[in-house]
Short mmCIF file of C-alpha atoms in Angstrom, two decimals:
data_model
loop_
_atom_site.label_atom_id
_atom_site.label_comp_id
_atom_site.label_asym_id
_atom_site.label_seq_id
_atom_site.Cartn_x
_atom_site.Cartn_y
_atom_site.Cartn_z
CA MET S 1 0.06 0.03 0.20
CA MET S 2 1.52 3.30 -1.18
CA ALA S 3 1.62 6.62 0.62
CA ASP S 4 1.78 9.94 -0.98
CA SER S 5 4.55 12.46 -0.77
CA HIS S 6 3.30 13.56 2.84
CA GLY S 7 3.19 10.02 4.16
CA LEU S 8 -0.60 10.01 4.16
CA LEU S 9 -2.64 7.50 2.15
CA PRO S 10 -5.10 8.41 -0.51
CA PRO S 11 -8.45 9.31 0.57
CA ARG S 12 -10.30 6.31 -1.21
CA ARG S 13 -7.83 3.84 0.52
CA LEU S 14 -8.30 5.66 3.81
CA ALA S 15 -12.00 5.30 3.56
CA ILE S 16 -11.77 1.53 2.80
CA LEU S 17 -9.47 1.09 5.69
CA ASN S 18 -12.00 2.95 8.13
CA SER S 19 -14.81 0.61 6.82
CA LEU S 20 -12.81 -2.33 7.83
CA THR S 21 -12.19 -1.08 11.33
CA PRO S 22 -14.60 -2.58 13.72
CA THR S 23 -16.51 0.14 15.81
CA LEU S 24 -17.03 -0.23 19.48
CA PRO S 25 -20.21 0.52 21.37
CA LEU S 26 -20.09 3.22 23.82
CA SER S 27 -20.36 1.22 26.85
CA ALA S 28 -17.24 -0.90 25.85
CA MET S 29 -15.37 2.43 25.02
CA ALA S 30 -16.23 3.71 28.56
CA SER S 31 -15.01 0.33 30.22
CA ARG S 32 -12.10 0.58 28.32
CA ILE S 33 -11.45 4.04 29.48
CA SER S 34 -11.78 3.07 33.07
CA ILE S 35 -9.41 -0.09 32.68
CA ALA S 36 -6.64 2.29 31.14
CA ARG S 37 -4.41 3.65 33.68
CA PRO S 38 -1.46 5.39 32.16
CA ALA S 39 1.77 5.74 33.83
CA SER S 40 2.41 9.39 33.09
CA GLY S 41 0.41 12.04 35.24
CA GLY S 42 -2.22 14.24 33.94
CA TYR S 43 -6.08 13.93 33.85
CA GLN S 44 -6.92 9.99 33.99
CA PRO S 45 -10.81 9.52 32.99
CA SER S 46 -12.14 6.70 35.27
CA TYR S 47 -15.66 4.91 35.90
CA GLN S 48 -17.34 5.06 39.08
CA PRO S 49 -20.21 2.46 39.39
CA ASP S 50 -22.06 4.43 42.13
CA PRO S 51 -21.19 8.06 41.81
CA HIS S 52 -23.81 9.22 43.97
CA GLY S 53 -23.15 7.04 47.11
CA PHE S 54 -26.66 5.25 46.87
CA GLY S 55 -25.07 1.80 47.24
CA SER S 56 -22.87 2.62 50.02
CA SER S 57 -23.28 0.90 53.37
CA GLY S 58 -22.06 4.06 55.14
CA SER S 59 -24.60 6.86 56.21
CA SER S 60 -24.42 9.67 54.09
CA SER S 61 -23.90 13.40 55.29
CA GLY S 62 -27.34 14.51 55.27
CA PHE S 63 -29.20 11.29 56.21
CA ARG S 64 -29.03 9.24 59.55
CA ALA S 65 -30.61 5.68 59.43
CA ALA S 66 -33.20 4.59 61.89
CA ASN S 67 -31.79 2.88 64.84
CA PRO S 68 -33.54 -0.27 65.24
CA ASP S 69 -32.46 -0.57 68.91
CA ASP S 70 -34.11 3.15 69.71
CA PRO S 71 -37.12 2.98 71.94
CA LEU S 72 -38.91 5.62 69.68
CA GLU S 73 -38.20 3.30 66.75
CA LYS S 74 -39.62 0.34 68.39
CA LEU S 75 -42.48 2.20 69.13
CA ARG S 76 -43.21 3.23 65.84
CA ASN S 77 -42.60 -0.39 64.49
CA PHE S 78 -45.18 -1.64 67.07
CA ALA S 79 -47.76 0.95 66.17
CA ARG S 80 -47.21 0.02 62.32
CA GLN S 81 -47.91 -3.66 63.18
CA VAL S 82 -50.96 -2.79 65.24
CA GLU S 83 -52.26 -0.89 62.25
CA ASP S 84 -51.56 -3.67 59.84
CA ASN S 85 -53.56 -6.09 62.10
CA VAL S 86 -56.20 -3.75 62.36
CA GLU S 87 -56.61 -3.35 58.49
CA ILE S 88 -56.21 -7.13 58.10
CA TYR S 89 -58.61 -8.17 60.54
CA THR S 90 -61.27 -5.73 59.91
CA GLN S 91 -61.16 -6.16 56.02
CA PRO S 92 -64.29 -8.44 56.25
CA LEU S 93 -66.32 -5.70 57.89
CA LYS S 94 -64.96 -2.72 55.99
CA PRO S 95 -67.99 -3.06 53.36
CA HIS S 96 -70.52 -2.99 56.19
CA LEU S 97 -68.84 -0.17 58.34
CA PRO S 98 -70.73 2.93 56.99
CA ALA S 99 -74.19 1.00 57.45
CA ILE S 100 -73.10 0.03 61.01
CA GLY S 101 -72.00 3.45 61.80
CA ARG S 102 -75.10 5.16 60.60
CA PHE S 103 -77.22 2.94 62.66
CA LEU S 104 -75.56 3.36 65.62
CA ILE S 105 -75.55 7.27 65.29
CA VAL S 106 -79.41 7.45 65.19
CA VAL S 107 -80.05 4.49 67.65
CA THR S 108 -80.38 7.15 70.72
CA PHE S 109 -83.26 8.96 68.46
CA LEU S 110 -84.93 5.85 67.92
CA GLU S 111 -84.73 4.81 71.54
CA ASP S 112 -85.90 8.33 72.50
CA SER S 113 -88.87 8.53 70.22
CA TRP S 114 -89.91 5.01 71.80
CA ARG S 115 -89.67 6.35 75.23
CA ILE S 116 -91.63 9.39 74.54
CA THR S 117 -94.33 7.42 72.94
CA THR S 118 -94.58 4.80 75.80
CA GLN S 119 -94.25 7.52 78.48
CA TRP S 120 -96.64 10.06 76.92
CA GLY S 121 -98.60 10.98 80.06
CA ASP S 122 -95.43 11.07 81.95
CA GLN S 123 -93.70 13.57 79.48
CA LEU S 124 -96.85 15.75 79.16
CA TRP S 125 -96.96 15.91 82.84
CA TYR S 126 -93.47 16.79 83.14
CA LEU S 127 -93.78 19.52 80.28
CA GLN S 128 -96.74 21.03 81.64
CA ARG S 129 -95.84 20.87 85.42
CA HIS S 130 -92.33 21.82 85.49
CA ARG S 131 -91.60 23.61 82.18
CA HIS S 132 -95.09 25.39 82.22
CA PHE S 133 -95.90 24.38 78.59
CA PRO S 134 -99.46 25.22 77.74
CA TRP S 135 -101.75 22.28 76.90
CA GLY S 136 -101.54 22.11 73.20
CA LEU S 137 -98.07 23.38 72.92
CA SER S 138 -96.79 20.39 75.02
CA HIS S 139 -98.65 18.03 72.62
CA LEU S 140 -97.19 19.64 69.48
CA PHE S 141 -93.63 19.79 71.01
CA LEU S 142 -93.75 15.97 71.72
CA ALA S 143 -95.27 15.11 68.45
CA VAL S 144 -93.02 16.91 66.21
CA ASN S 145 -90.22 15.56 67.94
CA VAL S 146 -91.30 11.83 67.62
CA LEU S 147 -92.02 12.16 63.81
CA THR S 148 -88.64 14.49 63.19
CA MET S 149 -86.70 11.24 65.08
CA LEU S 150 -88.34 8.64 63.33
CA ILE S 151 -88.26 10.26 59.94
CA GLY S 152 -84.71 11.49 60.10
CA SER S 153 -83.28 8.36 61.36
CA GLY S 154 -85.18 6.29 58.47
CA ALA S 155 -83.48 8.62 56.24
CA VAL S 156 -79.97 8.22 57.80
CA ILE S 157 -80.13 4.44 57.91
CA THR S 158 -81.22 4.16 53.96
CA LYS S 159 -78.69 7.18 52.87
CA ARG S 160 -81.87 9.31 51.39
CA TYR S 161 -81.90 12.91 51.96
CA SER S 162 -79.21 12.59 54.61
CA GLU S 163 -78.50 16.19 54.76
CA TYR S 164 -82.03 17.13 55.48
CA ALA S 165 -82.24 14.27 57.88
CA VAL S 166 -79.13 15.43 59.77
CA GLY S 167 -80.47 18.95 59.87
CA GLY S 168 -83.89 17.74 61.39
CA LEU S 169 -82.03 15.74 64.13
CA LEU S 170 -79.88 18.51 64.93
CA GLY S 171 -83.05 20.62 65.64
CA VAL S 172 -84.14 18.09 67.86
CA VAL S 173 -81.21 18.05 70.05
CA ILE S 174 -81.42 21.81 70.08
CA PHE S 175 -84.91 22.00 70.99
CA GLN S 176 -84.82 19.38 73.49
CA ALA S 177 -82.33 20.87 75.40
CA PHE S 178 -84.17 24.13 75.77
CA GLY S 179 -87.53 22.47 76.15
CA TYR S 180 -86.56 19.89 79.04
CA GLY S 181 -84.19 22.55 80.58
CA LEU S 182 -80.96 20.48 80.32
CA ILE S 183 -79.02 23.08 78.51
CA PHE S 184 -76.99 24.18 81.32
CA ASP S 185 -76.45 20.68 82.66
CA LEU S 186 -72.65 20.09 81.92
CA ASN S 187 -72.86 16.27 81.38
CA PHE S 188 -75.74 16.51 79.10
CA PHE S 189 -74.34 19.44 77.29
CA LEU S 190 -71.04 17.50 76.45
CA ARG S 191 -73.00 14.20 75.47
CA ASN S 192 -75.02 16.19 73.09
CA LEU S 193 -72.18 17.79 71.55
CA SER S 194 -70.71 14.26 71.03
CA VAL S 195 -73.90 13.40 69.44
CA ILE S 196 -73.73 16.50 67.08
CA GLY S 197 -70.12 15.22 66.14
CA GLY S 198 -71.55 12.11 65.08
CA LEU S 199 -74.30 13.67 63.05
CA LEU S 200 -71.52 15.66 61.24
CA MET S 201 -69.94 12.42 60.46
CA VAL S 202 -73.12 11.22 58.91
CA PHE S 203 -73.06 14.58 57.03
CA THR S 204 -69.81 14.26 55.68
CA ASP S 205 -70.31 10.51 54.76
CA SER S 206 -73.24 11.61 52.34
CA MET S 207 -70.93 14.28 50.81
CA TYR S 208 -68.93 11.45 49.33
CA THR S 209 -71.74 10.28 47.41
CA ARG S 210 -73.74 13.70 46.36
CA LYS S 211 -71.96 16.12 44.26
CA LYS S 212 -73.70 19.35 45.49
CA ILE S 213 -74.77 20.09 48.80
CA PHE S 214 -74.63 23.98 49.23
CA ALA S 215 -75.43 25.44 46.00
CA GLY S 216 -75.19 28.75 47.50
CA LEU S 217 -71.56 28.53 48.42
CA PRO S 218 -69.45 28.44 45.36
CA SER S 219 -66.43 30.05 46.86
CA ILE S 220 -65.76 26.80 48.98
CA SER S 221 -64.90 23.72 47.14
CA GLU S 222 -66.41 20.23 47.91
CA THR S 223 -63.38 19.02 49.10
CA ASP S 224 -62.87 21.80 51.47
CA ARG S 225 -66.29 21.23 53.12
CA LYS S 226 -65.50 17.72 53.66
CA LYS S 227 -62.26 18.78 55.54
CA TYR S 228 -64.09 21.22 57.76
CA PHE S 229 -66.96 19.16 58.44
CA LEU S 230 -64.69 16.13 59.23
CA LEU S 231 -62.58 18.22 61.54
CA ALA S 232 -65.66 19.53 63.32
CA GLY S 233 -67.01 16.24 63.69
CA ARG S 234 -63.47 14.97 64.99
CA VAL S 235 -63.13 17.33 67.68
CA LEU S 236 -66.89 17.10 69.03
CA LEU S 237 -66.79 13.43 69.11
CA ILE S 238 -64.19 13.51 72.04
CA PHE S 239 -66.44 15.59 74.39
CA LEU S 240 -68.27 12.47 75.68
CA PHE S 241 -64.92 11.18 77.05
CA ILE S 242 -64.32 14.71 78.59
CA GLY S 243 -67.70 14.27 80.39
CA PHE S 244 -66.70 10.88 81.64
CA MET S 245 -63.60 12.36 83.15
CA ILE S 246 -65.33 15.03 85.08
CA ARG S 247 -68.26 12.83 86.49
CA GLY S 248 -68.10 10.42 89.23
CA GLU S 249 -65.66 9.48 92.12
CA TRP S 250 -61.89 9.02 91.14
CA SER S 251 -59.90 5.81 91.68
CA TRP S 252 -56.58 4.58 90.29
CA SER S 253 -58.37 2.49 87.36
CA ARG S 254 -60.59 5.48 86.76
CA ALA S 255 -57.18 7.77 86.39
CA PHE S 256 -55.42 5.08 84.35
CA VAL S 257 -58.50 4.89 81.78
CA SER S 258 -58.96 8.67 81.77
CA VAL S 259 -55.09 9.30 80.74
CA ILE S 260 -55.22 6.68 77.91
CA GLY S 261 -58.54 7.68 76.65
CA LEU S 262 -57.71 11.28 76.72
CA ALA S 263 -54.26 10.56 74.64
CA ALA S 264 -56.48 8.57 72.34
CA CYS S 265 -58.99 11.54 72.07
CA SER S 266 -56.37 14.15 71.52
CA MET S 267 -54.81 12.05 68.75
CA VAL S 268 -58.42 11.79 67.03
CA ALA S 269 -59.17 15.70 67.59
CA VAL S 270 -55.70 16.52 65.67
CA GLY S 271 -55.82 13.63 63.20
CA PHE S 272 -52.55 11.92 64.27
CA LYS S 273 -53.13 8.10 63.67
CA ALA S 274 -56.84 8.82 63.86
CA LYS S 275 -58.00 5.52 62.34
CA TRP S 276 -55.96 3.34 65.10
CA SER S 277 -57.15 5.74 67.99
CA ALA S 278 -60.62 5.92 66.73
CA ALA S 279 -60.77 1.99 66.78
CA PHE S 280 -59.21 2.14 70.12
CA LEU S 281 -61.92 4.45 71.37
CA VAL S 282 -64.65 2.32 69.81
CA LEU S 283 -63.31 -0.80 71.74
CA THR S 284 -62.93 1.15 74.95
CA LEU S 285 -66.40 2.94 74.91
CA SER S 286 -68.17 -0.30 73.90
CA ILE S 287 -66.61 -2.28 76.82
CA PHE S 288 -67.13 0.76 79.12
CA ASN S 289 -70.89 1.05 78.17
CA VAL S 290 -71.72 -2.48 78.80
CA PHE S 291 -70.35 -2.61 82.10
CA ILE S 292 -71.21 0.93 83.48
CA ASN S 293 -74.46 1.76 81.77
CA ASN S 294 -75.83 -1.92 82.23
CA TRP S 295 -79.57 -0.40 82.34
CA TRP S 296 -81.08 -4.14 81.79
CA SER S 297 -79.75 -5.11 85.29
CA VAL S 298 -81.71 -2.53 87.00
CA HIS S 299 -85.24 -2.97 88.05
CA SER S 300 -87.92 -1.47 85.95
CA ALA S 301 -89.55 0.68 88.64
CA HIS S 302 -86.28 1.98 89.61
CA PRO S 303 -85.82 5.70 88.55
CA GLN S 304 -82.01 5.13 87.74
CA ARG S 305 -83.12 2.86 84.72
CA ASP S 306 -83.96 5.75 82.38
CA PHE S 307 -80.88 7.35 83.03
CA LEU S 308 -78.59 4.39 82.37
CA LYS S 309 -80.78 3.68 79.24
CA TYR S 310 -80.19 7.17 77.94
CA ASP S 311 -76.56 6.98 78.53
CA PHE S 312 -76.23 3.51 77.02
CA PHE S 313 -77.78 4.70 73.75
CA GLN S 314 -76.11 8.02 73.30
CA THR S 315 -72.68 6.44 73.71
CA LEU S 316 -73.60 4.00 71.12
CA SER S 317 -74.32 6.87 68.96
CA ILE S 318 -70.78 8.22 69.52
CA VAL S 319 -69.38 4.79 68.91
CA GLY S 320 -71.15 4.86 65.36
CA GLY S 321 -69.46 8.22 64.77
CA LEU S 322 -66.01 6.97 65.49
CA ILE S 323 -66.68 3.79 63.30
CA LEU S 324 -67.52 6.36 60.41
CA LEU S 325 -64.48 8.17 61.29
CA VAL S 326 -62.68 4.76 60.87
CA ASN S 327 -63.94 3.94 57.64
CA MET S 328 -63.63 7.38 55.87
CA GLY S 329 -60.18 8.47 57.70
CA PRO S 330 -59.42 12.10 59.38
CA GLY S 331 -59.75 14.08 56.09
CA GLY S 332 -57.26 16.73 54.78
CA LEU S 333 -57.05 18.98 58.02
CA SER S 334 -55.00 16.30 60.14
CA VAL S 335 -51.67 15.33 60.99
CA ASP S 336 -51.81 11.99 58.92
CA GLU S 337 -53.09 13.84 55.88
CA LYS S 338 -49.94 16.46 56.42
CA LYS S 339 -47.55 13.58 56.84
CA LYS S 340 -48.34 12.27 53.31
CA THR S 341 -47.80 15.54 51.76
CA TYR S 342 -44.46 16.62 53.49
#
């Protein structure tokens, strides 16, 4: 092969030689660069398999790995295990939780309407003698209460016109508080706040199925309304336990239950581990209700029986509100939701 006067090959032969030279892929070229280690100084390109240090077993400068022996980390792991177990074992009940919660919330109104009907004469006597209701107004007051509670409870259970049913039942709670003169009774007031919280949970649950409820409030989106009503329902639900704490005689067992319950109520109010804490309160209140408000063990002629019965069914209503909270979650205005964002 002959070169020209400058020692270079003719262009045609140079092209032929280039076509015969095998080309290497970029990866192979990169590997050859990394293998090549010239003895002379200067720039030596090298290949690093993990340039960012993600595969390094050591901790990086801005991140500290969780210590499995840390007591706080153990508590977090235990809480995760409890949440996972609750999620697994309640899975068969999940499709039925909304119906169970709705029924339990209105069960106190059903019981109250039954009590007014069966004790009609005693109710009239109390309203006319102690509350100074005129003869016709006392009859109208009781009749409107009974009809509103029956129709509203049926609408809540069947999920038809739930927002109007909740409004009617809220009206019953307010009018009965003034009509029977119990507005200044602290225990009654706190319990009714919790019942109102349960009704707000029903209202929020109905918002998930109905597109528009407040057509006159275009400035507030549907998602924001759910957040605010869920927050109000969560906060009001815990007032029952506050009423339990301030009523009755104190003992070591009562103090222990009060501290644990207050911690769970605070978690529900701020929305931290809300499902877990609400499930804990459902279990605690159910056990408490059966052993403390056991009205069936009291003689029918005893005056305490009616009070225990009233407390029993009101506690069931609040348990129903907590069950709806377990089903729906705490909503956007909660610590749990903020943790997902940040």
